[in-house]
mmCIF file of C-alpha atoms and ligand atoms in Angstrom:
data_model
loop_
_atom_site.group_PDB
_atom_site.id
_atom_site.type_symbol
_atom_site.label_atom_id
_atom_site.label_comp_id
_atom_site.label_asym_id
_atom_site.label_seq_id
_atom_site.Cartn_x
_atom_site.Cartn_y
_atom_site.Cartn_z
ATOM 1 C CA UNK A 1 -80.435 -41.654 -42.613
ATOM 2 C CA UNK A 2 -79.511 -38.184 -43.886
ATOM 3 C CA UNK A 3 -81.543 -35.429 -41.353
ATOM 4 C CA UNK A 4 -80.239 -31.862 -41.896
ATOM 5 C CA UNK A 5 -81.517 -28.690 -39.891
ATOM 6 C CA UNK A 6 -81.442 -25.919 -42.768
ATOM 7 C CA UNK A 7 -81.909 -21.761 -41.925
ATOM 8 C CA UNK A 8 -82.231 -19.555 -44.634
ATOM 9 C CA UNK A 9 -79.581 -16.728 -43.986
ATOM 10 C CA UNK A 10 -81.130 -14.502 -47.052
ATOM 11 C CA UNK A 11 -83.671 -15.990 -49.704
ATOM 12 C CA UNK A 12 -80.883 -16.893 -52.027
ATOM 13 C CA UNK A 13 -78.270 -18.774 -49.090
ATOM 14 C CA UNK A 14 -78.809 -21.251 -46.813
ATOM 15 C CA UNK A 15 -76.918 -23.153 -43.900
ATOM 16 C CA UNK A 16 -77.533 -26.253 -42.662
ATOM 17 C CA UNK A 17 -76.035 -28.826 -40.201
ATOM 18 C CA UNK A 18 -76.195 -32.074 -40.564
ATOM 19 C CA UNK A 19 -78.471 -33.881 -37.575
ATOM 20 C CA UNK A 20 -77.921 -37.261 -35.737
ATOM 21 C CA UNK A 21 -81.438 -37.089 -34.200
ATOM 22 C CA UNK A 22 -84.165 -34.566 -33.214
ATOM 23 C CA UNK A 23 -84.054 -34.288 -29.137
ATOM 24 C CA UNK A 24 -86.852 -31.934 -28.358
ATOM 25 C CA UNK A 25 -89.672 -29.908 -30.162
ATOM 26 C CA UNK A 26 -92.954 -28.296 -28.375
ATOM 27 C CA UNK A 27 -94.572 -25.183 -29.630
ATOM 28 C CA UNK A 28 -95.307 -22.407 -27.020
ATOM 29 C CA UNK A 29 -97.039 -19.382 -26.708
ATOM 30 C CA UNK A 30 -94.777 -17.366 -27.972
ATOM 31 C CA UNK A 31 -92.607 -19.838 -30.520
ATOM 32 C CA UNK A 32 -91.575 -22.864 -31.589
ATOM 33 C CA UNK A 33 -88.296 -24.360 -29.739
ATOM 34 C CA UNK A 34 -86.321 -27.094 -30.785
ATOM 35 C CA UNK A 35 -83.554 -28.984 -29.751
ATOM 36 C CA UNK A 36 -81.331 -31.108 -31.562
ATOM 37 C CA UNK A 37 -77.824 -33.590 -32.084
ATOM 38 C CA UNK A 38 -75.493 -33.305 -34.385
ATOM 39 C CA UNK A 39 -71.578 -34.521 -35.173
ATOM 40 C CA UNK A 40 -70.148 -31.057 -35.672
ATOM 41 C CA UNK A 41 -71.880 -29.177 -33.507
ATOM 42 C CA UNK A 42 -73.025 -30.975 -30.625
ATOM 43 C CA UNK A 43 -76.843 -30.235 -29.181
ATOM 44 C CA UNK A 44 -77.906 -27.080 -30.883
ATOM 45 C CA UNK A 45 -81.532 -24.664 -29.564
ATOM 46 C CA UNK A 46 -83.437 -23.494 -32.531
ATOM 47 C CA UNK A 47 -86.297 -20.618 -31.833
ATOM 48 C CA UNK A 48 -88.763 -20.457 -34.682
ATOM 49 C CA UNK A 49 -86.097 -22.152 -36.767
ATOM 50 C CA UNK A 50 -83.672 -20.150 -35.915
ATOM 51 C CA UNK A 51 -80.115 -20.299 -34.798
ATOM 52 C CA UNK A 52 -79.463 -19.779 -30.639
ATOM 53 C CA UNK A 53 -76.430 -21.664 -30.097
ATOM 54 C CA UNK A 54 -74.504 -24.884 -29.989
ATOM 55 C CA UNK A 55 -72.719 -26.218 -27.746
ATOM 56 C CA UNK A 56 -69.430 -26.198 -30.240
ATOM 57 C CA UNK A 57 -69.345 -22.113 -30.717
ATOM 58 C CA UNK A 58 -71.558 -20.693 -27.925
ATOM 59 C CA UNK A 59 -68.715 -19.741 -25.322
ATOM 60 C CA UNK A 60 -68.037 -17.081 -28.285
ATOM 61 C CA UNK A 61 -71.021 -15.336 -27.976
ATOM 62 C CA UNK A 62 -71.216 -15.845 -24.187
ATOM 63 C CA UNK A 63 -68.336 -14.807 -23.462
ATOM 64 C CA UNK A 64 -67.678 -11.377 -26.038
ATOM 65 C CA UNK A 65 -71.437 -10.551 -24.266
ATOM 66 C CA UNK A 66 -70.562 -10.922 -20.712
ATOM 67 C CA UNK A 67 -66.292 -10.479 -20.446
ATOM 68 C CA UNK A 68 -66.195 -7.301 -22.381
ATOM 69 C CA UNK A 69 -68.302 -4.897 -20.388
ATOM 70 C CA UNK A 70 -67.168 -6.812 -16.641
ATOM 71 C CA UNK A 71 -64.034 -6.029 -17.820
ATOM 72 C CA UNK A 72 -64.820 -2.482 -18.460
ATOM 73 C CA UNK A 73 -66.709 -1.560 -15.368
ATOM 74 C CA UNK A 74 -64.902 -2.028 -11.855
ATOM 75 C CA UNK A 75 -67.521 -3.022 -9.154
ATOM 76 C CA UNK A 76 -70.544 -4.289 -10.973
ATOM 77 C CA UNK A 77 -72.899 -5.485 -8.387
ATOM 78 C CA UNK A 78 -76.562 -5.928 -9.495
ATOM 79 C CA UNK A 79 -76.945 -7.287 -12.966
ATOM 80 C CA UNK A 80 -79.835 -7.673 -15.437
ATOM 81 C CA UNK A 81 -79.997 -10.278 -18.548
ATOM 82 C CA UNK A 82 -83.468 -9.720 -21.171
ATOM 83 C CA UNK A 83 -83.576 -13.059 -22.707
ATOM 84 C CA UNK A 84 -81.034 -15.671 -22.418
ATOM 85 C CA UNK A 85 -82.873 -17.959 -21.280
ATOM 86 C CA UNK A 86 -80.803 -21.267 -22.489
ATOM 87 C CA UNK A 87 -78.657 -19.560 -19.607
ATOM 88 C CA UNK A 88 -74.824 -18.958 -21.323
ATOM 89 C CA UNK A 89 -74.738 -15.422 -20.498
ATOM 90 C CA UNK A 90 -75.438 -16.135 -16.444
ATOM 91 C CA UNK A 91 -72.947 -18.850 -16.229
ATOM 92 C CA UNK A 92 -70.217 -16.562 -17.301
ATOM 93 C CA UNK A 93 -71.579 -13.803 -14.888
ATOM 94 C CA UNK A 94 -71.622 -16.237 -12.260
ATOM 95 C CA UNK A 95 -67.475 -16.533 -12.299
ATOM 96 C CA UNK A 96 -67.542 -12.800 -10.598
ATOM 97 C CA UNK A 97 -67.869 -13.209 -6.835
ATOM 98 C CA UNK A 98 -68.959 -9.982 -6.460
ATOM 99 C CA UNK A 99 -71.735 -9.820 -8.636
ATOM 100 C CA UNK A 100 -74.695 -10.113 -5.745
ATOM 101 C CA UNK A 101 -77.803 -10.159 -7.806
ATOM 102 C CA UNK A 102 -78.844 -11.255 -11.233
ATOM 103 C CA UNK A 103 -81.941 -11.022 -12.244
ATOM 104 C CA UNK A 104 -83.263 -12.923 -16.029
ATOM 105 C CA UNK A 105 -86.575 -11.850 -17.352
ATOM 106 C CA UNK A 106 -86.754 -14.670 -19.795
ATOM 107 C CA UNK A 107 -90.522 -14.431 -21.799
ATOM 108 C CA UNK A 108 -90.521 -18.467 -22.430
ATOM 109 C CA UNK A 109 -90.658 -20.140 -19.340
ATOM 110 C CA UNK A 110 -90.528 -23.305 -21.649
ATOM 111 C CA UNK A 111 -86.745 -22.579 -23.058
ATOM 112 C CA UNK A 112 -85.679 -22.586 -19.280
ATOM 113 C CA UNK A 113 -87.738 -25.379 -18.447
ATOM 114 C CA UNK A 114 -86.348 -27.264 -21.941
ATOM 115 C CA UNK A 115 -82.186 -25.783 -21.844
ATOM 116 C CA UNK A 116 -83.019 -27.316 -18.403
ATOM 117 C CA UNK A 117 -83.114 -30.546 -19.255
ATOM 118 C CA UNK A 118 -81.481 -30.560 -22.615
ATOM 119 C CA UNK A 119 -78.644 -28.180 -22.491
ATOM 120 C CA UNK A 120 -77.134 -28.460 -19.103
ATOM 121 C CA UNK A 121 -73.665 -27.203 -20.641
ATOM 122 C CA UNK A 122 -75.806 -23.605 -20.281
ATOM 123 C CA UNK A 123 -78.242 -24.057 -18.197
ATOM 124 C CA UNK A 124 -76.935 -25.134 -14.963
ATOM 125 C CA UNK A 125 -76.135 -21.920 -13.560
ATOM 126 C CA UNK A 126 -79.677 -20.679 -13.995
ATOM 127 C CA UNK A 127 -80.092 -22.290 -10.541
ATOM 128 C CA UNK A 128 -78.159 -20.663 -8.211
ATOM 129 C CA UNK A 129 -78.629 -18.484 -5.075
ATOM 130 C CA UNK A 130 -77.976 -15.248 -6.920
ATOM 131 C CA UNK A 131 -80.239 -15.528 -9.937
ATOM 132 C CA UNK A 132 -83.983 -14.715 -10.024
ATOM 133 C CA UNK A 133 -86.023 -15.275 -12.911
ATOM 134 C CA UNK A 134 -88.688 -13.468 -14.152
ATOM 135 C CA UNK A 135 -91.088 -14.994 -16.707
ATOM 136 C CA UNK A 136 -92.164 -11.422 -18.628
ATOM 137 C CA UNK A 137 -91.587 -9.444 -21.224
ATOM 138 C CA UNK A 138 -88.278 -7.907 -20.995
ATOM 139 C CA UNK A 139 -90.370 -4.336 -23.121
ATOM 140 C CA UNK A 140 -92.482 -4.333 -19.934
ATOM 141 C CA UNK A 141 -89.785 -5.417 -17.485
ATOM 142 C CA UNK A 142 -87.624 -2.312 -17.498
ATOM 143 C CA UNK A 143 -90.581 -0.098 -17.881
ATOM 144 C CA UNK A 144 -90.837 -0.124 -13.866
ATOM 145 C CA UNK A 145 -86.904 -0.393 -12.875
ATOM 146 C CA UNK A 146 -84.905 2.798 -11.882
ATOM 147 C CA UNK A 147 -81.313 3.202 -10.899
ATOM 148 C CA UNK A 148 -81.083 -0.372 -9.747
ATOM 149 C CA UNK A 149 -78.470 -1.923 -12.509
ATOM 150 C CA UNK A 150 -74.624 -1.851 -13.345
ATOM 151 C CA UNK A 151 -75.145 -4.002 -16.338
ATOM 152 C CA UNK A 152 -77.863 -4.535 -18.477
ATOM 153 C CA UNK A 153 -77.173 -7.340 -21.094
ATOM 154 C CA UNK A 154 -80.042 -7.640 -23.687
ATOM 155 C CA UNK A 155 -79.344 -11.693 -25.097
ATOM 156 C CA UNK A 156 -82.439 -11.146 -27.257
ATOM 157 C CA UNK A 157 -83.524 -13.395 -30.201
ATOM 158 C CA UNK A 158 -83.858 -11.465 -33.666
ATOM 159 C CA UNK A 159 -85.853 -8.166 -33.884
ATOM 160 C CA UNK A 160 -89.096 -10.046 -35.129
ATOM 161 C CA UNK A 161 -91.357 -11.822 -33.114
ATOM 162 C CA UNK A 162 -91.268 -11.673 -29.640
ATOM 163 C CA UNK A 163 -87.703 -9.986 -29.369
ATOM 164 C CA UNK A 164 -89.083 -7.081 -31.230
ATOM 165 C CA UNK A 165 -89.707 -4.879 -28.806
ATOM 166 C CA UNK A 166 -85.921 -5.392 -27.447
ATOM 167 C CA UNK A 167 -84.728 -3.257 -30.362
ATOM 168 C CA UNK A 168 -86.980 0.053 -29.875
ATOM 169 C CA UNK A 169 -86.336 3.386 -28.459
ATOM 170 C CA UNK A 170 -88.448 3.141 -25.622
ATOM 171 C CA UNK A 171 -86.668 -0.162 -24.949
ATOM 172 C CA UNK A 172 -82.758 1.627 -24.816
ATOM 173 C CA UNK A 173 -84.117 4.931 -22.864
ATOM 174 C CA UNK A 174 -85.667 2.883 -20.079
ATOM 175 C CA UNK A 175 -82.777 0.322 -19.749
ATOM 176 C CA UNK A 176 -80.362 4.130 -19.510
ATOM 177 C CA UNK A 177 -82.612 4.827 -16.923
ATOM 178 C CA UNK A 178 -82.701 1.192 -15.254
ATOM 179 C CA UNK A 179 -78.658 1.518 -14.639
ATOM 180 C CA UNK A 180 -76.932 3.666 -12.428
ATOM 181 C CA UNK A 181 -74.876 6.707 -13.331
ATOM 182 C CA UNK A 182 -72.114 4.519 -14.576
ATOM 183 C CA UNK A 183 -73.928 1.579 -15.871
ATOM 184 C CA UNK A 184 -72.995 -0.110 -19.227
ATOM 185 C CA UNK A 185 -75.273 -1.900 -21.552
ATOM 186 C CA UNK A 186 -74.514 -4.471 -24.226
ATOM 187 C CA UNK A 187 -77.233 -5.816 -26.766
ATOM 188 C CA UNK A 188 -76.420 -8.623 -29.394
ATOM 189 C CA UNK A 189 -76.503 -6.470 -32.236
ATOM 190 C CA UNK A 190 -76.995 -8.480 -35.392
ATOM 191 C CA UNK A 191 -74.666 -8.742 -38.352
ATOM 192 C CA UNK A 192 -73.598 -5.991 -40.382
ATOM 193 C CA UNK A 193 -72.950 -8.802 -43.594
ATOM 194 C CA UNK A 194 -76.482 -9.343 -45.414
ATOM 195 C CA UNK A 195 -78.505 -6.759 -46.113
ATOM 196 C CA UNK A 196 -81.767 -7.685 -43.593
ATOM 197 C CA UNK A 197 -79.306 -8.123 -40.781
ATOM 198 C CA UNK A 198 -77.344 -4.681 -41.329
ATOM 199 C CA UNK A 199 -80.181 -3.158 -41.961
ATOM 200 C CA UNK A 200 -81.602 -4.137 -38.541
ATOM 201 C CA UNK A 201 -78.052 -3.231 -36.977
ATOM 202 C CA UNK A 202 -78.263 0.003 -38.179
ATOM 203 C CA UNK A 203 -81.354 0.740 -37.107
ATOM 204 C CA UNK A 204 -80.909 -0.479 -33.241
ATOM 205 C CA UNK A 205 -77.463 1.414 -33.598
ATOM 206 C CA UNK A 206 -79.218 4.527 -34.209
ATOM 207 C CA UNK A 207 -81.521 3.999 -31.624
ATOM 208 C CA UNK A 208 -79.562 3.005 -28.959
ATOM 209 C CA UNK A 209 -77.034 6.691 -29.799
ATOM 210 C CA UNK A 210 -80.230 8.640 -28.875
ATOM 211 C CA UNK A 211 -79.884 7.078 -25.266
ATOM 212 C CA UNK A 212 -76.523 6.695 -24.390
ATOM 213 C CA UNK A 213 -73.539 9.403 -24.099
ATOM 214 C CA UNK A 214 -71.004 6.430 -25.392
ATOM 215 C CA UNK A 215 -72.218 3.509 -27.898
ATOM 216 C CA UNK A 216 -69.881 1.497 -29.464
ATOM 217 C CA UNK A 217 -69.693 -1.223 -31.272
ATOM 218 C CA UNK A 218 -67.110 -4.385 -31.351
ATOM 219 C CA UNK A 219 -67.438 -7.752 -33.460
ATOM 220 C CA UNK A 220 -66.371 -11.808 -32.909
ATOM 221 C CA UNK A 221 -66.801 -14.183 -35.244
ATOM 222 C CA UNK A 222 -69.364 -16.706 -34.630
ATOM 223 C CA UNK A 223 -69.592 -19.946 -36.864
ATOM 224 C CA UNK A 224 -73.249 -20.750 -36.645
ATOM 225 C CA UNK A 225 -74.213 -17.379 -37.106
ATOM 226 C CA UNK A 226 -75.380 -15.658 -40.534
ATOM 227 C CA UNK A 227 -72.453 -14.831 -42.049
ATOM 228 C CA UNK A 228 -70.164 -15.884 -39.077
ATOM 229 C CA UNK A 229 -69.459 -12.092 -38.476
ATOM 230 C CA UNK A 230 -71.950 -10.558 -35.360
ATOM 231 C CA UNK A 231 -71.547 -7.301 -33.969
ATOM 232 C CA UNK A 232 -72.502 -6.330 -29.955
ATOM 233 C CA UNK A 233 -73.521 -3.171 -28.841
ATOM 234 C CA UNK A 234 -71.799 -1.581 -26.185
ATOM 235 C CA UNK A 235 -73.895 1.585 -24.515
ATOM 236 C CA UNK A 236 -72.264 3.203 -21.869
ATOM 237 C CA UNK A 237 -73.321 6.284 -19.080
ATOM 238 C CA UNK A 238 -69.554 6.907 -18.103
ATOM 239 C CA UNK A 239 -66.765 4.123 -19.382
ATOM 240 C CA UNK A 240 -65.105 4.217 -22.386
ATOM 241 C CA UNK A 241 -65.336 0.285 -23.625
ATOM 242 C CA UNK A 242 -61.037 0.619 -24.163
ATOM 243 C CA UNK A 243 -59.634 3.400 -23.089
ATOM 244 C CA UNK A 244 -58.675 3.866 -19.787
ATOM 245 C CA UNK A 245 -59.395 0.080 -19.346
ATOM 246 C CA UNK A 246 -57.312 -1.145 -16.103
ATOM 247 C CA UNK A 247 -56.897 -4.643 -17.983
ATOM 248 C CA UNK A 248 -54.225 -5.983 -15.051
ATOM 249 C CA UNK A 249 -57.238 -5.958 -12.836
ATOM 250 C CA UNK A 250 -59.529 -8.154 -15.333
ATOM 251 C CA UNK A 251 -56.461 -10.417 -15.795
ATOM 252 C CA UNK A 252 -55.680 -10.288 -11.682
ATOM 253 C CA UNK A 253 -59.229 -12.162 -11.151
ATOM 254 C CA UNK A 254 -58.313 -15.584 -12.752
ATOM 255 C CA UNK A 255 -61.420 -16.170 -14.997
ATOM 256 C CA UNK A 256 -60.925 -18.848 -17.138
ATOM 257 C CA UNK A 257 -62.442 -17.879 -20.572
ATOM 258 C CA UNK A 258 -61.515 -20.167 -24.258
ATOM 259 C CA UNK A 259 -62.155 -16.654 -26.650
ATOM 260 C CA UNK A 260 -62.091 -13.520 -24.699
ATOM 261 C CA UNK A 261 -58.805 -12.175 -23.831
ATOM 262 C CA UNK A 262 -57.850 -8.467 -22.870
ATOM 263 C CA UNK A 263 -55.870 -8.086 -26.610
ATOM 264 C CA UNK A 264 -58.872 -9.465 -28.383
ATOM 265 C CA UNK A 265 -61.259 -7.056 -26.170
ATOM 266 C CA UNK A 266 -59.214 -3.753 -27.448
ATOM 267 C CA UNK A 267 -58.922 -5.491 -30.581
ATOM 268 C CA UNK A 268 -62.859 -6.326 -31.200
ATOM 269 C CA UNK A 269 -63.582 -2.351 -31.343
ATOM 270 C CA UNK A 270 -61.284 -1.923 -34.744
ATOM 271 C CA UNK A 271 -64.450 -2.414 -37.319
ATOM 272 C CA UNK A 272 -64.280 -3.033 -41.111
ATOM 273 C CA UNK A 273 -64.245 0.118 -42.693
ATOM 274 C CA UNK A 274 -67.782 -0.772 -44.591
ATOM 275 C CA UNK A 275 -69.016 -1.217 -41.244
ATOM 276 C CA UNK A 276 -67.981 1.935 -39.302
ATOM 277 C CA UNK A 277 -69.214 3.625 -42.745
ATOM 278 C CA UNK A 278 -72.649 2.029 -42.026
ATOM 279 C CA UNK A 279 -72.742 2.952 -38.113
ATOM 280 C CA UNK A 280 -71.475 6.738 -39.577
ATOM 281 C CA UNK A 281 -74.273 7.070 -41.898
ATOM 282 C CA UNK A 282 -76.922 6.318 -38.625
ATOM 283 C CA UNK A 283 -75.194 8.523 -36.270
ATOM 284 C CA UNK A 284 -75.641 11.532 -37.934
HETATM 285 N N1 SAM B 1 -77.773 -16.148 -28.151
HETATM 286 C C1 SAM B 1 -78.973 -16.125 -28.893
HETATM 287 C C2 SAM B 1 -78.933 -15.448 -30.223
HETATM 288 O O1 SAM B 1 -78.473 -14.313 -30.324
HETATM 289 O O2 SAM B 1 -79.411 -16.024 -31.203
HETATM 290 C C3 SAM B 1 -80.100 -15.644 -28.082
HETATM 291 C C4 SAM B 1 -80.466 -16.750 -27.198
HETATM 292 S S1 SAM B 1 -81.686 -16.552 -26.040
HETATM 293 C C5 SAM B 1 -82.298 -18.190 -26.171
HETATM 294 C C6 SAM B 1 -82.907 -15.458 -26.577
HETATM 295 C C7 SAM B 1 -84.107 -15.504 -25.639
HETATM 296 O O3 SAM B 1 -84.777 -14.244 -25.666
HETATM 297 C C8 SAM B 1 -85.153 -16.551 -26.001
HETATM 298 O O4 SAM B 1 -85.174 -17.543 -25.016
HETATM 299 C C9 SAM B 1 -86.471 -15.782 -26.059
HETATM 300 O O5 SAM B 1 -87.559 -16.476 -25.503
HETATM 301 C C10 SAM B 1 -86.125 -14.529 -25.280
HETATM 302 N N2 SAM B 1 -86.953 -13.359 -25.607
HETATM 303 C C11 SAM B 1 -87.416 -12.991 -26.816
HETATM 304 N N3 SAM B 1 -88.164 -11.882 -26.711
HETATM 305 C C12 SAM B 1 -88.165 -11.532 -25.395
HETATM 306 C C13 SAM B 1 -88.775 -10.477 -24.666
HETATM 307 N N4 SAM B 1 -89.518 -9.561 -25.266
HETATM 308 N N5 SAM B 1 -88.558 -10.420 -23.323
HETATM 309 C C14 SAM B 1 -87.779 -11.356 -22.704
HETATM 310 N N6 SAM B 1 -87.206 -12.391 -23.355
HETATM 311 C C15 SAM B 1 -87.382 -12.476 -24.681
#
């Protein structure tokens, strides 16, 4: 048998991973989710035949989401995750004792329900004490929440569909006004490689600099990814994402990561110069 799950990265490339078998497919209200099993990769979690992760390379993106900005920010307390609903980005969260409260406003209850059962490598955490989840959209979500945040982190599919909203001005100023006076935000940010993808980064980049004082971007290379280069946003009401940084502390607390480290943190903010030329051009 020769199955292969194939995503168009432009209309003229195309990646594809070979598949053992086909675990899980259901249509929902909002998309179409599937799950499936593969020799390189392990089980991967396509949205609307798209990329989410596998379990080979998605400690990468978990970890550059989560590590960088709890590294940044001393005494983060109250935490909220749009998206991420296969659950990555709250099991990494989850190795901070002093994080009290997370809160996941996930629009599919049916990823949870199917990372769940499918992709427990993610998904366990998703069930502990700390963590409530809230089945709405993320857009309407912050709409209502003032001062109550230290870290927003927006793990948002692709800015079409039902993740479009999670890449518009309203959507930056009310997550500024969601965190407190020192709160830090970081968005998945696209690629800055084809032109759809930059063109998308550039356009949330500009957004997000008519909200926040600081905003920042810093890159990690991510296999399964188009292009295998992605970019994260880092917004910020007070810390600088490097300088200043008190990395002994970070190192002091013992987490046990497989791609963040404090040298790769500092060193994730030195960009390409084609792609601090394209986040110059949209800061004006
Ligand atoms: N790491 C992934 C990536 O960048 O490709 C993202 C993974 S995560 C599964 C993205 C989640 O965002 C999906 O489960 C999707 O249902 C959710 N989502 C999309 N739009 C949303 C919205 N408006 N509010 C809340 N969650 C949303």
């Amino acid at each position: 048998m020769n199955l292969w799950f194939t995503e168009h990265h432009t209309p003229h490339v195309r990646f594809s991973i070979q598949v053992d078998r086909q675990i899980y497919s259901a249509q929902s209200e909002f998309q179409r989710i599937d799950i499936f099993e593969s020799e390189e990769f392990g089980r991967f979690l396509t949205l609307d035949g798209y990329m989410m992760l596998t379990e080979k390379d998605e400690f990468i993106y978990h970890e550059m989401m989560v590590h960088v900005p709890m590294c940044v920010h001393k005494d983060v307390r109250d935490v909220l995750v749009i998206g991420g609903g296969d659950g990555g980005t709250v099991r990494e969260l989850l190795r901070y004792g002093k994080i009290r409260r997370i809160d996941l406003v996930e629009i599919d209850a049916l990823v949870v329900e199917a990372c769940g059962k499918y992709l427990p490598q993610t998904a366990a955490g998703l069930r502990d004490p700390r963590v409530s989840i809230h089945y709405e959209d993320g857009l309407k979500f912050v709409r209502h929440a003032h001062d109550a945040y230290d870290l927003i982190l927006v793990d948002s599919t692709d800015p079409f569909g039902p993740g479009e909203g999670l890449f518009t001005k309203e959507f930056y100023g009310n997550c500024c006004k969601a965190l407190r006076e020192d709160g830090i935000m970081v968005n998945q940010h696209e690629s800055p490689f084809y032109a759809a993808d930059a063109e998308a980064m550039q356009r949330a980049h500009k957004r997000i600099a008519l909200s926040f004082p600081i905003c920042r971007v810093y890159q990690a290379h991510i296999p399964t990814y188009p292009s295998g280069h992605w970019l994260f946003g880092f917004a910020s009401k007070r810390y600088a994402p490097v300088l200043g940084v008190d990395w002994a502390r970070w190192k002091a607390l013992k987490i046990p990561t497989r791609y963040y480290n404090t040298k790769l943190h500092a060193g994730a903010f030195a960009l390409p110069t084609y792609v601090e030329e394209m986040l110059r051009h949209v800061e004006g």
